[in-house]
CSV table of C-alpha atoms in Angstrom, one decimal:
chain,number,residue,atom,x,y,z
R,209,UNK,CA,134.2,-91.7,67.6
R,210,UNK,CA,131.5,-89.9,64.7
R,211,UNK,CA,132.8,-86.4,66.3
R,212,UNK,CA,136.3,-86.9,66.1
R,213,UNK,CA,136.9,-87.4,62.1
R,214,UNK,CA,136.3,-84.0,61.2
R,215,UNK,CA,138.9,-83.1,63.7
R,216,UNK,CA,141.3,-85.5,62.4
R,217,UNK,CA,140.5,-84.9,58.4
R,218,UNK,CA,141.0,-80.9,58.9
R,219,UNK,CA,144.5,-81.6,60.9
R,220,UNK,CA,145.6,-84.0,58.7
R,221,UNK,CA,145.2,-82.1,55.7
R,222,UNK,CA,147.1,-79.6,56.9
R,223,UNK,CA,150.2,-81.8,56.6
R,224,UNK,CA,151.8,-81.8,52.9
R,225,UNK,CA,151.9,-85.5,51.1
R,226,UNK,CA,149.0,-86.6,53.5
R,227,UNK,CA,147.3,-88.4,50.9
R,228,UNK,CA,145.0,-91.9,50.7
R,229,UNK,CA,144.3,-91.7,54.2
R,230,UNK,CA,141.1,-92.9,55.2
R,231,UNK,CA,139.9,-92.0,58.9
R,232,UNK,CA,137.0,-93.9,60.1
R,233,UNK,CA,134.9,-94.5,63.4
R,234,UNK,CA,135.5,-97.7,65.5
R,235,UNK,CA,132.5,-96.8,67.5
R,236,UNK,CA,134.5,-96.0,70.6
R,237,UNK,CA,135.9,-97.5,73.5
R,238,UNK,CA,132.3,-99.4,73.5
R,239,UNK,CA,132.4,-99.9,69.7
R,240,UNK,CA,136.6,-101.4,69.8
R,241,UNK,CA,135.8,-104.2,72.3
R,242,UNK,CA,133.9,-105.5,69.7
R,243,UNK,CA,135.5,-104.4,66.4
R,244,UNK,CA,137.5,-107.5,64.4
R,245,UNK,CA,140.9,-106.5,63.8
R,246,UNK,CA,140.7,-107.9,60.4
R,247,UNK,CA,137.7,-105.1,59.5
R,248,UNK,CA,139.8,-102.5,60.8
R,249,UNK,CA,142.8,-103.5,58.1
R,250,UNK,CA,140.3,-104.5,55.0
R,251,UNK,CA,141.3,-102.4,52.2
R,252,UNK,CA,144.2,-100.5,54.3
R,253,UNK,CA,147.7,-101.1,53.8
R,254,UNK,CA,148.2,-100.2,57.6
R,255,UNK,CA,146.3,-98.7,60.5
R,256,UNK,CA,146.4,-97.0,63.4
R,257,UNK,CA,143.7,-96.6,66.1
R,258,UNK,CA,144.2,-93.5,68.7
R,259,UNK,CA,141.2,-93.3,71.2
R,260,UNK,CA,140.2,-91.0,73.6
R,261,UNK,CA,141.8,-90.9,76.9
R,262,UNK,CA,138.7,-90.8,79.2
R,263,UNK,CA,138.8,-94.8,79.6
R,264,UNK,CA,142.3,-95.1,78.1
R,265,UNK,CA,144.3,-93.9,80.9
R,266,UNK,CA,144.1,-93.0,84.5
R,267,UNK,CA,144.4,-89.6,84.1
R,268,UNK,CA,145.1,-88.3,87.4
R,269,UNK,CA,148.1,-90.5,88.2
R,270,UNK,CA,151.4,-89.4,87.8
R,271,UNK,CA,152.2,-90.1,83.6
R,272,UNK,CA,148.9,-91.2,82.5
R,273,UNK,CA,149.3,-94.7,82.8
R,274,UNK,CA,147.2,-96.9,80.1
R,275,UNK,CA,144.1,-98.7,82.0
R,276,UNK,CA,143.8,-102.5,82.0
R,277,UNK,CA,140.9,-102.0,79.2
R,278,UNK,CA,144.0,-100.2,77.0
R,279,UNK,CA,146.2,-102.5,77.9
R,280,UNK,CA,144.0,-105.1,76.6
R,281,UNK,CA,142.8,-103.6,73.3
R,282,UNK,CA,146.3,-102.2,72.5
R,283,UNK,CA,147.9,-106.1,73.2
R,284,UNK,CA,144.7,-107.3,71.1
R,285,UNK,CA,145.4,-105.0,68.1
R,286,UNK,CA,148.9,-105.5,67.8
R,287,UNK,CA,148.9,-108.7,67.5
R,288,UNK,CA,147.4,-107.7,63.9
R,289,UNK,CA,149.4,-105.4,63.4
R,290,UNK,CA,147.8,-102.3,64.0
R,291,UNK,CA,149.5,-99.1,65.7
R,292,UNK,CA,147.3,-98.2,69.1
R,293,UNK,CA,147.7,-94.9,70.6
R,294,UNK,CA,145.6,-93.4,73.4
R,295,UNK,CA,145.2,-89.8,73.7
R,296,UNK,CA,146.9,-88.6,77.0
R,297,UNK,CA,144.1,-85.9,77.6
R,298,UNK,CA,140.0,-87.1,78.2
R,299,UNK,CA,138.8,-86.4,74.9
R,300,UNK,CA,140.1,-84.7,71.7
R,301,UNK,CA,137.5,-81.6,72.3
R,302,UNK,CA,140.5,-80.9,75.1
R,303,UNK,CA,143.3,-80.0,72.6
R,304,UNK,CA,141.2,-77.5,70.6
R,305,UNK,CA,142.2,-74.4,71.2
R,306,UNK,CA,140.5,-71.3,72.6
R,307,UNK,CA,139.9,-69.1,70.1
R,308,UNK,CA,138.6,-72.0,67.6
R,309,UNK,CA,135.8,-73.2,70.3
R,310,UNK,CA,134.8,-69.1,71.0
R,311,UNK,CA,134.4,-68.8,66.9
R,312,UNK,CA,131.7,-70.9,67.1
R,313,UNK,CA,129.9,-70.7,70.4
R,314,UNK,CA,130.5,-66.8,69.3
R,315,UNK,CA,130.9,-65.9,73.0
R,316,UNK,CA,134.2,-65.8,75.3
R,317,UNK,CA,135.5,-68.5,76.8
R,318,UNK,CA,138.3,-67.0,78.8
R,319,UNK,CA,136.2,-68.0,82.3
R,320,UNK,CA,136.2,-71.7,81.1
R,321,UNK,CA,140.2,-71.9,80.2
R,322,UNK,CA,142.1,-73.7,80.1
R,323,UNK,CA,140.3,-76.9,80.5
R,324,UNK,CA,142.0,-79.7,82.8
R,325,UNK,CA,143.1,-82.7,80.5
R,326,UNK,CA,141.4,-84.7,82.9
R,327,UNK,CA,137.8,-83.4,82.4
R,328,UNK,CA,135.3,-83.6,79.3
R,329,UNK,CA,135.7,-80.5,77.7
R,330,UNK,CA,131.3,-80.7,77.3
R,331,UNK,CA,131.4,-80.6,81.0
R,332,UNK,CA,133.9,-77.4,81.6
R,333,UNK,CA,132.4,-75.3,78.8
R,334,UNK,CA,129.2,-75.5,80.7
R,335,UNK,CA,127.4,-72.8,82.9
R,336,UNK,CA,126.4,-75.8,85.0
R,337,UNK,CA,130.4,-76.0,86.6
R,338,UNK,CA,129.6,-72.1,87.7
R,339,UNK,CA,127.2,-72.7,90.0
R,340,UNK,CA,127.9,-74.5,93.2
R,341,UNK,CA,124.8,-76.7,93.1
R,342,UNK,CA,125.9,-78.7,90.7
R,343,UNK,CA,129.6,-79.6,92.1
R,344,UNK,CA,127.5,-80.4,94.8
R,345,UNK,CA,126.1,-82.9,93.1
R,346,UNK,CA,128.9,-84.3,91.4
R,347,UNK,CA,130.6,-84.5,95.1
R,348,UNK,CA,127.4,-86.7,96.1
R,349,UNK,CA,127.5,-88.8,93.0
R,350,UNK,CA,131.1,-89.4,93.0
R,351,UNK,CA,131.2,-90.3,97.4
R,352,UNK,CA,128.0,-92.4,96.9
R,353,UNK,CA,128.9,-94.2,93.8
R,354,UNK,CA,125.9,-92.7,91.6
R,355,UNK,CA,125.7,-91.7,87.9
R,356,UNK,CA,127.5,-87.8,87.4
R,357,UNK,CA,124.6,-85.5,86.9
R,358,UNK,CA,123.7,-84.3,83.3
R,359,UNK,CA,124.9,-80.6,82.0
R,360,UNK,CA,122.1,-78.6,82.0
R,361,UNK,CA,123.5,-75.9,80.6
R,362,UNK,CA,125.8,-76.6,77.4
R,363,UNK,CA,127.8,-74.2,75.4
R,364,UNK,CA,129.9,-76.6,73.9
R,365,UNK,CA,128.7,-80.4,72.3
R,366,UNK,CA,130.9,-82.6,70.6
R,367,UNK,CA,128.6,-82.1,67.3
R,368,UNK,CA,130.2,-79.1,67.3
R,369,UNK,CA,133.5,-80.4,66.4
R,370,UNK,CA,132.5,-80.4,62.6
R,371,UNK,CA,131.8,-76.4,62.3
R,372,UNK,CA,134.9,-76.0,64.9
R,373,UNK,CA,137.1,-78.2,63.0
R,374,UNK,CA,137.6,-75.2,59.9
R,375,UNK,CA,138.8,-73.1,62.9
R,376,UNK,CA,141.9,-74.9,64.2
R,377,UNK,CA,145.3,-75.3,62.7
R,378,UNK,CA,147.8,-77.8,63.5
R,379,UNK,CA,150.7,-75.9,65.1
R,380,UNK,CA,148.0,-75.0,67.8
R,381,UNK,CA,148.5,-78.7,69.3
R,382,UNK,CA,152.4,-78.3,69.2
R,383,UNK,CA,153.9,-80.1,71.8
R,384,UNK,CA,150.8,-82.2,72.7
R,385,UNK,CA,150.6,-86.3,72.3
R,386,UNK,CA,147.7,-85.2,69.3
R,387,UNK,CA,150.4,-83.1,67.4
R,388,UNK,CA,152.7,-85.9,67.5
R,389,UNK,CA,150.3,-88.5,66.7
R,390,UNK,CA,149.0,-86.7,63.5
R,391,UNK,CA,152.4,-86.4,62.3
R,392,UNK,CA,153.2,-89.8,62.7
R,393,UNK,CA,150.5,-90.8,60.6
R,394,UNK,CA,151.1,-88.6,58.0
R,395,UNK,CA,154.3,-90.1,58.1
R,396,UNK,CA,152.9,-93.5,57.8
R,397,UNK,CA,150.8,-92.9,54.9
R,398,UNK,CA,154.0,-91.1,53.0
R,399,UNK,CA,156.2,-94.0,53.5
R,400,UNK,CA,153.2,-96.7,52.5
R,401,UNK,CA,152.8,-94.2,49.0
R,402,UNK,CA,156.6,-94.0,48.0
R,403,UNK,CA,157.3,-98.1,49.1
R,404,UNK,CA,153.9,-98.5,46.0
């Protein structure tokens, strides 16, 4: 999505010999249903498409498995040969570290960490999960089949990712699907410059 390419620009250009990579929006798991393979490749020698994990995977089961919509879209997109990677946490705000997020809410987050890969990020960093009325509420939604109730009581948006994006470095996601997936297109766009 819009809030993820600052997050993606400032770790990638961290990496030496990252260069003439574009990052771009599909719109989202709502947006790549839609999006023609062959607009994704015009004017790229190669992509790759990494999407969040909240509708990519079944996070709660053992290894993450890919959900039948990944599945789909990942079959879809390779057919055109284009890489497809889904993040193995909900959402890329769940990688950023601590001390990044508390330099711009400028208030500590220590109560709020670490944040379940499993949950939106938005949600945890919230005083809304403090209070018990509101997993109440979430328990009623979720045993009834209604709509999650809104957070009330943000500290943390995804807009945010822009300002917090100057804060993070990439040897904070070592060891994490992200980290790996960063490098691998760095490495991508280095062996595309040195075959031209």
């Amino acid at each position: 999505g819009e809030t993820d390419i600052p997050i993606f620009r400032a770790l990638v250009a961290q990496c030496a010999g990252a260069t003439d990579v574009l990052i771009d929006s599909v719109g989202g798991w709502p947006g790549l249903r839609f999006k023609d393979p062959e607009i994704i490749l015009l004017g790229c020698k190669a992509a790759i498409v990494v999407m969040d994990g909240d509708e990519g995977r079944h996070l709660e089961k053992p290894m993450r498995p890919l959900t039948r919509l990944a599945r789909q879209e990942e079959k879809r997109l390779n057919a055109s040969g284009i890489q497809f990677h889904v993040l193995e946490r909900y959402g890329i705000e769940n990688y950023l570290p601590q001390r990044a997020m508390e330099a711009i809410v400028r208030r500590d987050l220590s109560a709020f960490f670490p944040i379940p890969d499993y949950t939106p990020a938005t949600e945890r960093l919230s005083l809304d999960v403090k209070g018990i009325g509101f997993r109440f509420r979430k328990w009623v939604a979720r045993f009834c089949n209604l709509p999650q109730p809104r957070i009330r009581q943000p500290l943390y948006s995804k807009s945010m990712n822009a300002r917090v994006a100057d804060h993070i470095r990439l040897e904070d996601l070592n060891d994490s699907d992200l980290h790996a997936i960063v490098l691998h297109i760095v490495s991508t766009a280095q062996t595309l410059n040195r075959e031209n």
